[in-house]
XYZ file of N, CA and C in Angstrom:
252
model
N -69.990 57.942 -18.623
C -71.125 57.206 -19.151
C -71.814 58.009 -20.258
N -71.835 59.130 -19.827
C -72.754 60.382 -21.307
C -71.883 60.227 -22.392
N -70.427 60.341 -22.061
C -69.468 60.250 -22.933
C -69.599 59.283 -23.975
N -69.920 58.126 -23.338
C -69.883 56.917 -24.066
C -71.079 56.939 -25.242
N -72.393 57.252 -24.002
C -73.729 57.225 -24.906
C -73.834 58.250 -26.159
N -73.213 59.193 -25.812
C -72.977 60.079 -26.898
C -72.170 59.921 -28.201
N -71.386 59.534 -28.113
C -70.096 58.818 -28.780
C -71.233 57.488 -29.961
N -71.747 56.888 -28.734
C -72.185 55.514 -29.630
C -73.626 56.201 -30.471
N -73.808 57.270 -30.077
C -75.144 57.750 -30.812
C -74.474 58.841 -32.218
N -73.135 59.425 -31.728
C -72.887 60.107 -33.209
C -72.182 58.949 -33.904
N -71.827 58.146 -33.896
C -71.122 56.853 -34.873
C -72.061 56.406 -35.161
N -73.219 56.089 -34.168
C -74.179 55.500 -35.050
C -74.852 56.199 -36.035
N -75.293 56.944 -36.094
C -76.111 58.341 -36.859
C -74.792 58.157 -38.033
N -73.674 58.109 -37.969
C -72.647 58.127 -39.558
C -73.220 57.159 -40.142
N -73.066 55.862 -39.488
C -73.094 54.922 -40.100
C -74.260 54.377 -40.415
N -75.249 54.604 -40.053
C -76.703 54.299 -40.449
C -77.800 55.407 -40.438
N -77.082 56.255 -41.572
C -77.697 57.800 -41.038
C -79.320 57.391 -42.168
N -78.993 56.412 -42.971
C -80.975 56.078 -43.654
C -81.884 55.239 -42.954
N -81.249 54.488 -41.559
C -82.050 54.035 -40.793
C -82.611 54.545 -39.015
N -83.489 54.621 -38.625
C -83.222 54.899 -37.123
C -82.482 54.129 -36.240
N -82.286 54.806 -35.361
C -81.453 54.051 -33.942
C -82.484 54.153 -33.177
N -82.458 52.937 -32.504
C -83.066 52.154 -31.405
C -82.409 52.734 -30.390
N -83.185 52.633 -29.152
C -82.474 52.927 -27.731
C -82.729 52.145 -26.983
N -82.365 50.956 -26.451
C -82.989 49.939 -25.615
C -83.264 50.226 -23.551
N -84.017 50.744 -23.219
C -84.131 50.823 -21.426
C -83.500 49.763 -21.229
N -83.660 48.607 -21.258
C -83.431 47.361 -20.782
C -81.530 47.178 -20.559
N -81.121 47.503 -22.105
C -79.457 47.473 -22.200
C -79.024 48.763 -21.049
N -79.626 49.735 -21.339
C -79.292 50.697 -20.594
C -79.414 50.300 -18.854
N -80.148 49.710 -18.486
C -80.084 49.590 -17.031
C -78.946 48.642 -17.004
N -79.221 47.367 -17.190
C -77.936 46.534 -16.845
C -76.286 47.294 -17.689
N -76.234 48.085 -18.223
C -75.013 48.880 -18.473
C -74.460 49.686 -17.152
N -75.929 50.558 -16.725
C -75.677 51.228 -15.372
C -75.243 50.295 -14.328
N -76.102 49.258 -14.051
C -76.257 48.517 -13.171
C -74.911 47.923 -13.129
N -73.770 47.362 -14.238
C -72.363 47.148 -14.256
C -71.781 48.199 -14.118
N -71.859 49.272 -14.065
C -71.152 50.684 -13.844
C -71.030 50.691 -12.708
N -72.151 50.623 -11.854
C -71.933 51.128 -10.027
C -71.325 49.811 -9.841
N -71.595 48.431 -9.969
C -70.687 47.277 -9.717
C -69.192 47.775 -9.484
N -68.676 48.328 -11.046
C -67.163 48.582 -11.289
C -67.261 49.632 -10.353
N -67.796 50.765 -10.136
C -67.345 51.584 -9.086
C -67.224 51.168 -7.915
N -67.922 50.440 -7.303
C -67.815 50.290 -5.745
C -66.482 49.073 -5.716
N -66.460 48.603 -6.786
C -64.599 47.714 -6.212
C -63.531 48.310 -6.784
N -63.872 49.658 -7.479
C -63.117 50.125 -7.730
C -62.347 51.809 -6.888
N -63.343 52.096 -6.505
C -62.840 53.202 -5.280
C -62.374 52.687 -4.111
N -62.988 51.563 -3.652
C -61.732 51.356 -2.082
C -60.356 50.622 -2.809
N -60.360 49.898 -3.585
C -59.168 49.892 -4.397
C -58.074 50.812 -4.231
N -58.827 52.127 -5.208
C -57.779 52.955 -5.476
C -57.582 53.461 -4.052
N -58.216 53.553 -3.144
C -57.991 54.196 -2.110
C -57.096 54.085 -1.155
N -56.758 52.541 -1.223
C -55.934 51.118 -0.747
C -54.508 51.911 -1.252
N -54.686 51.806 -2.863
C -54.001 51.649 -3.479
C -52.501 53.282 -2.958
N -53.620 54.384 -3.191
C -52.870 55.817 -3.078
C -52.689 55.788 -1.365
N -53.341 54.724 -0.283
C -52.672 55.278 0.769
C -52.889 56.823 1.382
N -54.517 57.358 0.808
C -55.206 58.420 1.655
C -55.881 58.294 2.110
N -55.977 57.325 2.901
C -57.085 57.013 4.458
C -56.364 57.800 5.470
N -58.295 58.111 6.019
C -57.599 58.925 7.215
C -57.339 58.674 8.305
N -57.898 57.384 8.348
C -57.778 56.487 9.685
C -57.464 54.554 8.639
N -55.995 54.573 8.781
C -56.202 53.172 8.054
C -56.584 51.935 8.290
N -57.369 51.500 7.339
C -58.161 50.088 7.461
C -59.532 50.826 7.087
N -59.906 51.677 8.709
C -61.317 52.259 8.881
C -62.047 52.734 7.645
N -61.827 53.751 7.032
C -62.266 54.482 6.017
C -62.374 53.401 4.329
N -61.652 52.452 4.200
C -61.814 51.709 3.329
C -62.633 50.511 3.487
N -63.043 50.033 4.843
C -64.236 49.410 5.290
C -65.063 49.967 5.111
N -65.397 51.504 5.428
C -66.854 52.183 5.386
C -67.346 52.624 4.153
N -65.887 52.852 3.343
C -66.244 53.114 1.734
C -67.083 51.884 1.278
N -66.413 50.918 1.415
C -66.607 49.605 0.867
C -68.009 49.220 1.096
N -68.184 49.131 2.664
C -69.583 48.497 3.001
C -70.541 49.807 2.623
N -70.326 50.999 2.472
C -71.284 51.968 1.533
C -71.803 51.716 0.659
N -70.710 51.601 -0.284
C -70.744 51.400 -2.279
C -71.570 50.038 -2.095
N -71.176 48.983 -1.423
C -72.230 47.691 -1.716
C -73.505 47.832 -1.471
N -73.393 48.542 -0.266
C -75.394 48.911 0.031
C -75.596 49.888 -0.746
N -75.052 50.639 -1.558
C -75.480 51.886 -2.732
C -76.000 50.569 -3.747
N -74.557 49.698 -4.502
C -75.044 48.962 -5.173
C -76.260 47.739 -4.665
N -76.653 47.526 -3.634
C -77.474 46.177 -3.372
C -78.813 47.331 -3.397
N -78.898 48.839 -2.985
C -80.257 49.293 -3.429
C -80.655 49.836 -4.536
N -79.884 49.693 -5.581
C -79.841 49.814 -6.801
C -80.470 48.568 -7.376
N -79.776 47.352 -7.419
C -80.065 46.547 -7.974
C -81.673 45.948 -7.442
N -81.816 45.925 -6.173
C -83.097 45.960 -5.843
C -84.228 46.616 -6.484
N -83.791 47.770 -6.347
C -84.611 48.703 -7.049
C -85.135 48.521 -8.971
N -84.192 48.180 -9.555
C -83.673 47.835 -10.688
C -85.041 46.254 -10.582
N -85.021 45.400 -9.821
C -85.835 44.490 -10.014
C -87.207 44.781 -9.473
N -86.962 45.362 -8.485
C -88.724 45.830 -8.194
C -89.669 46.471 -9.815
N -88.352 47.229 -10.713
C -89.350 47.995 -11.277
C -89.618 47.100 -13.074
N -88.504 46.211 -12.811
C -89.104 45.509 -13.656
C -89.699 44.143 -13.571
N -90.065 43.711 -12.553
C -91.286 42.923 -12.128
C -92.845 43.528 -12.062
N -92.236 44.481 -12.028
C -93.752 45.060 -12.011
C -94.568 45.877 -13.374
């Protein structure tokens, strides 16, 4: 993710080095907020996928139902603070 933001901040600075760059909070949360999305269906996936569970089935249920309550208190959170 730094990678990215970094990346899009020295291209931008080439290419519009006589104007400022904007930084939007707003883009930035829902960017994050699709980031942990893609992560949490994307680690029991791979996990599925490589066949290193340590107990199979088990451990890719608990990943799974983790990452969603990581992501469902995120996104919560994410609306509490901009309602308010």
């Amino acid at each position: 993710m730094l990678l990215v933001l970094g990346s899009a901040f020295i291209y931008g600075g080439l290419v519009n080095a006589k104007r400022e760059q904007v930084f939007s909070k707003a883009v930035a949360s829902v960017n994050s907020g699709l980031l942990m999305a893609v992560m949490g269906l994307l680690f029991p996936a791979v996990l599925h996928a490589t066949h290193t569970e340590l107990h199979f089935g088990k451990s890719e249920l608990a990943l799974s139902r983790f990452s969603s309550l990581c992501c469902l208190s995120i996104f919560s959170a994410e609306e509490s603070a901009t309602t308010t």
